[in-house]
Tab-separated table of C-alpha atoms in Angstrom:
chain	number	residue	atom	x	y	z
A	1	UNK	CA	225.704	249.527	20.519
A	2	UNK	CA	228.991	248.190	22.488
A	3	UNK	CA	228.565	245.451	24.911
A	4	UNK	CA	228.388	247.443	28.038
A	5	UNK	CA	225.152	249.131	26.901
A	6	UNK	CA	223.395	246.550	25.244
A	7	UNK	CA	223.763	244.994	29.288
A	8	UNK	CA	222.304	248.179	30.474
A	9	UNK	CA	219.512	247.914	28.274
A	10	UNK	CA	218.438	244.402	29.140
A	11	UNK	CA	218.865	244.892	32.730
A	12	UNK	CA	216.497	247.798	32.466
A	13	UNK	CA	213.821	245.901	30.167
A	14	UNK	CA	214.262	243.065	32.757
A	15	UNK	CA	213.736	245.290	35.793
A	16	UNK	CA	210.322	246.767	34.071
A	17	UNK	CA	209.258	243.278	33.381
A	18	UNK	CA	209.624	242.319	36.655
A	19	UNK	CA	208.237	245.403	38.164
A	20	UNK	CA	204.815	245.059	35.781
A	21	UNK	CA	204.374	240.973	36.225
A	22	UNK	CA	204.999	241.871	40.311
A	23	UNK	CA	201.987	243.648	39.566
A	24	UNK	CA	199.581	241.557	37.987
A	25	UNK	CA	199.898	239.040	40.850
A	26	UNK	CA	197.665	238.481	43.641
A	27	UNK	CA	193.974	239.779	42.154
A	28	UNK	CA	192.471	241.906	44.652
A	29	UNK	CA	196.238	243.901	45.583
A	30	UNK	CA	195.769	242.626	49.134
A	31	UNK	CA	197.836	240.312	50.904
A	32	UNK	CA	196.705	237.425	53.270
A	33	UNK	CA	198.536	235.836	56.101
A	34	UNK	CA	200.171	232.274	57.082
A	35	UNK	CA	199.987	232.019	60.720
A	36	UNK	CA	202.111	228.796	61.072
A	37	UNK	CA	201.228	226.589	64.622
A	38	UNK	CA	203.119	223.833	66.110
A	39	UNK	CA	201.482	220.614	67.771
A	40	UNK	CA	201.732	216.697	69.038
A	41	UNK	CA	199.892	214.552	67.786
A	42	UNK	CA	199.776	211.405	70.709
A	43	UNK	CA	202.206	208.381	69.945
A	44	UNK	CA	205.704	207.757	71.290
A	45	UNK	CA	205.490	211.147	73.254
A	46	UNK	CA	204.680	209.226	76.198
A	47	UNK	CA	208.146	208.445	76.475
A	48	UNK	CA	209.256	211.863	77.007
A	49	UNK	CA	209.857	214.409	80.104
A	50	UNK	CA	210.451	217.098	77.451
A	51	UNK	CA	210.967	217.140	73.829
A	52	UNK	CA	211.435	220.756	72.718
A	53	UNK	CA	211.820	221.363	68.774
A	54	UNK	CA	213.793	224.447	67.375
A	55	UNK	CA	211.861	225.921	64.345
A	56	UNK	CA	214.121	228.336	62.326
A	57	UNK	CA	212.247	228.831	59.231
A	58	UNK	CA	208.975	228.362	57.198
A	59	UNK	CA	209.053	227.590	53.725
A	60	UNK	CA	205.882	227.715	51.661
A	61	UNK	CA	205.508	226.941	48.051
A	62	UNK	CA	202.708	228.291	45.575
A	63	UNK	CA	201.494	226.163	43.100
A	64	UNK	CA	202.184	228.726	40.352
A	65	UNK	CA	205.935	230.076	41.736
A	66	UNK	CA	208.756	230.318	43.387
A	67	UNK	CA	209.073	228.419	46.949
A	68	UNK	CA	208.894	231.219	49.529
A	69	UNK	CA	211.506	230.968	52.497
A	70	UNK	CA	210.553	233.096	55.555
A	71	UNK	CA	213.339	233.144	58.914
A	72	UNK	CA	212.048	232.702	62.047
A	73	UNK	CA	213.985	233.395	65.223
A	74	UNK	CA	214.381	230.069	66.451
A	75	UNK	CA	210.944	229.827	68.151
A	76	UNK	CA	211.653	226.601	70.375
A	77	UNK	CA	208.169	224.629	71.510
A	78	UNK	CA	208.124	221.473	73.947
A	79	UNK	CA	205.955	218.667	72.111
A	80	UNK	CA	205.164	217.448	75.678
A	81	UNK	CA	203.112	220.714	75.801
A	82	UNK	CA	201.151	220.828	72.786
A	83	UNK	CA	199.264	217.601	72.957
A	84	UNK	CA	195.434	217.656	71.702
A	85	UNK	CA	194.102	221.082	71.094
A	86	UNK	CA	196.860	222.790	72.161
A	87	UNK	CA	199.460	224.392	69.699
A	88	UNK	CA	202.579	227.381	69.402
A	89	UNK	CA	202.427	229.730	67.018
A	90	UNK	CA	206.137	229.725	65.043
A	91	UNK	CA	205.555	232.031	62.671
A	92	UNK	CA	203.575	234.610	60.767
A	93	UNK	CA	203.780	235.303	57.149
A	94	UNK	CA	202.266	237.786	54.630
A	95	UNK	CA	201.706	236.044	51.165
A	96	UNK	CA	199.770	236.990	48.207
A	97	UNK	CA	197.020	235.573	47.674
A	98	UNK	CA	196.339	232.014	45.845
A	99	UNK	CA	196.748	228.187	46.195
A	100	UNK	CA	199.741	226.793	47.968
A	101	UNK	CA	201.178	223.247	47.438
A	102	UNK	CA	203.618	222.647	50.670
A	103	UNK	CA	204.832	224.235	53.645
A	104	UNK	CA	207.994	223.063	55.481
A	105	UNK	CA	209.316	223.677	58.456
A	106	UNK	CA	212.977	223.957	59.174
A	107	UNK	CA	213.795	222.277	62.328
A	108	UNK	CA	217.247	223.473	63.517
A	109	UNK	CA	217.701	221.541	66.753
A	110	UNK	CA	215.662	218.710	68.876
A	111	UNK	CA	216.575	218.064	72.358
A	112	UNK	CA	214.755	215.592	74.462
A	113	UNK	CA	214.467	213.676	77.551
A	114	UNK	CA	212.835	210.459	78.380
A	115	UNK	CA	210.585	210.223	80.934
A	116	UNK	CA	213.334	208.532	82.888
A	117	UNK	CA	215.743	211.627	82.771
A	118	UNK	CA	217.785	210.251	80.223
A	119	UNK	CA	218.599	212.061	76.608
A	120	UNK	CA	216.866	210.881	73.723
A	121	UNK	CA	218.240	210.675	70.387
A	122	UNK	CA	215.991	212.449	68.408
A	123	UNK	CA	215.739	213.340	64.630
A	124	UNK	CA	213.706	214.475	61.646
A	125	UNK	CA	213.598	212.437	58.247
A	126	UNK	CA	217.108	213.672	56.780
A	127	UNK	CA	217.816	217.156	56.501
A	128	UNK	CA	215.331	218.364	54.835
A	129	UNK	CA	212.980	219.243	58.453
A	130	UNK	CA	209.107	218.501	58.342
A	131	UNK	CA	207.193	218.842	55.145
A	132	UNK	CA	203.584	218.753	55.127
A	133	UNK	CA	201.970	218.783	51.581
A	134	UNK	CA	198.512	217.055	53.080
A	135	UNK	CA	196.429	219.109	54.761
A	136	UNK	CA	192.625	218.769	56.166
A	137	UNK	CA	190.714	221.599	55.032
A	138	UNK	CA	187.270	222.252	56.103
A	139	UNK	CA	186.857	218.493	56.956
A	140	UNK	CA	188.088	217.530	53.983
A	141	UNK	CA	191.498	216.268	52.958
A	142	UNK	CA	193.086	218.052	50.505
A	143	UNK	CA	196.900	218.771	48.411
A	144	UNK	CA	196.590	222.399	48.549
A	145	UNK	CA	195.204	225.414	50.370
A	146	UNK	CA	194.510	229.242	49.899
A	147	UNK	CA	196.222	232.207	50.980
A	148	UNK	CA	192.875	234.852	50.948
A	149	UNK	CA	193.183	238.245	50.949
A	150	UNK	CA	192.576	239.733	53.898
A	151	UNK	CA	192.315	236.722	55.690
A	152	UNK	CA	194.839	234.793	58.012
A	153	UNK	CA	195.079	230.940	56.934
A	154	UNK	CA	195.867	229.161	60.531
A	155	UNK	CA	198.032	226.374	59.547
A	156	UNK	CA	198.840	223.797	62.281
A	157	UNK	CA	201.851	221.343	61.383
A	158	UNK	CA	201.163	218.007	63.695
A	159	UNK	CA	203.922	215.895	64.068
A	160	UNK	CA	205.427	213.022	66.378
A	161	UNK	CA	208.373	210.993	67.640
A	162	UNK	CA	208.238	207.623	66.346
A	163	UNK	CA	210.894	205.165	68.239
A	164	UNK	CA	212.883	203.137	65.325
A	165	UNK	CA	212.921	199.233	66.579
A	166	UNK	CA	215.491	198.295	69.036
A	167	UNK	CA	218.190	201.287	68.798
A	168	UNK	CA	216.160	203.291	71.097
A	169	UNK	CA	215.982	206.394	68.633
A	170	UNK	CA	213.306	208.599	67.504
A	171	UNK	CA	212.531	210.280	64.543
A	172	UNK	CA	210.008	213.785	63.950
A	173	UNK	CA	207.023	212.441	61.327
A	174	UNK	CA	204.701	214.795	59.889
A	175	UNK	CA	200.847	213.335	61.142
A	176	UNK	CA	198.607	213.767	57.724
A	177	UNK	CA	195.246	213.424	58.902
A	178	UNK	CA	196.009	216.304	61.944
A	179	UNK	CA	197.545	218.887	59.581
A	180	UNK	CA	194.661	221.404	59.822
A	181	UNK	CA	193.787	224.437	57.829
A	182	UNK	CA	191.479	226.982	59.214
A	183	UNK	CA	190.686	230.670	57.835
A	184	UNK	CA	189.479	233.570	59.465
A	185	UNK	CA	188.563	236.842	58.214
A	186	UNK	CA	190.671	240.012	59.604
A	187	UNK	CA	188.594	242.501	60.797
A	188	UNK	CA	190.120	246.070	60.930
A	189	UNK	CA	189.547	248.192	64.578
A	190	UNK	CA	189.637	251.552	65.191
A	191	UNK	CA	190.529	253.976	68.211
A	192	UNK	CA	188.442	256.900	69.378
């Protein structure tokens, strides 16, 4: 067997491994669903007229695979708007179902204004965007949370501006004890 089809034939033993693991994941075959929410928890956002945040992806990690990046369209929500209950959703995600460790949201842009119409220098923790990897669960705090099948997982990232000392800056921090998960089962309508 020359080299070129000894490549074939691992590419081909590769592509039916892949195909049969694919298939072994997930138990029940059905998928469940991330629906990803955006809110403020109170603390420095008193300072602000507007502080609108530019979410351009969602990336969740399993705790038995690969991290899972999803692209959102730049969903933009104003912070100064999603105080107590309130929250946006930024995203919606299929997943198969199981425990996930993580989910991080990339924040492409932050533009704000102080209460006194001036801009505020705003940022998150490096480049990396929010990650949340604390969640409350059912009351309970918790390091990881379930995808069910056939069931959307309402995930609702709470974050705030904290000012840093005297250079008048603010930086996006992820709020632990806010960082909610919620479940609710999907229930399938019909027309007549």
């Amino acid at each position: 067997m020359n080299r070129r089809e000894y490549l074939r034939s691992a590419a081909g033993l590769a592509a039916v491994g892949t195909v049969g693991l694919a298939g072994c994941m997930g138990g029940s075959g059905g998928t469940g669903t991330l629906a990803t929410h955006v809110s403020d928890q109170p603390g420095d956002i008193g300072d602000f007229e507007s502080l609108v945040v530019t979410v351009s992806e969602v990336r969740i990690q399993p705790a038995d695979g690969d991290l899972i990046t999803e692209s959102v369209d730049d969903v933009t929500a104003d912070l100064t708007n999603l105080q107590g209950d309130k929250q946006k959703l930024v995203a919606q995600s299929e997943l198969e179902p199981g425990e996930y460790e993580h989910v991080h949201l990339g924040i492409s842009n932050v533009e704000g204004t102080l209460s006194d119409g001036s801009d505020a220098a705003v940022d998150t923790a490096g480049e990396a965007g929010l990650k949340f990897q604390t969640f409350v669960v059912d009351g309970e705090e918790s390091e990881t949370f379930e995808i069910r099948s056939d069931e959307t997982t309402s995930f609702t990232a709470d974050f705030t501006p904290v000012k840093q000392g005297g250079s008048g800056s603010y930086v996006l921090r992820p709020v632990a004890d806010e960082v909610t998960v919620a479940y609710e089962e999907v229930t399938a309508t019909t027309s007549a």
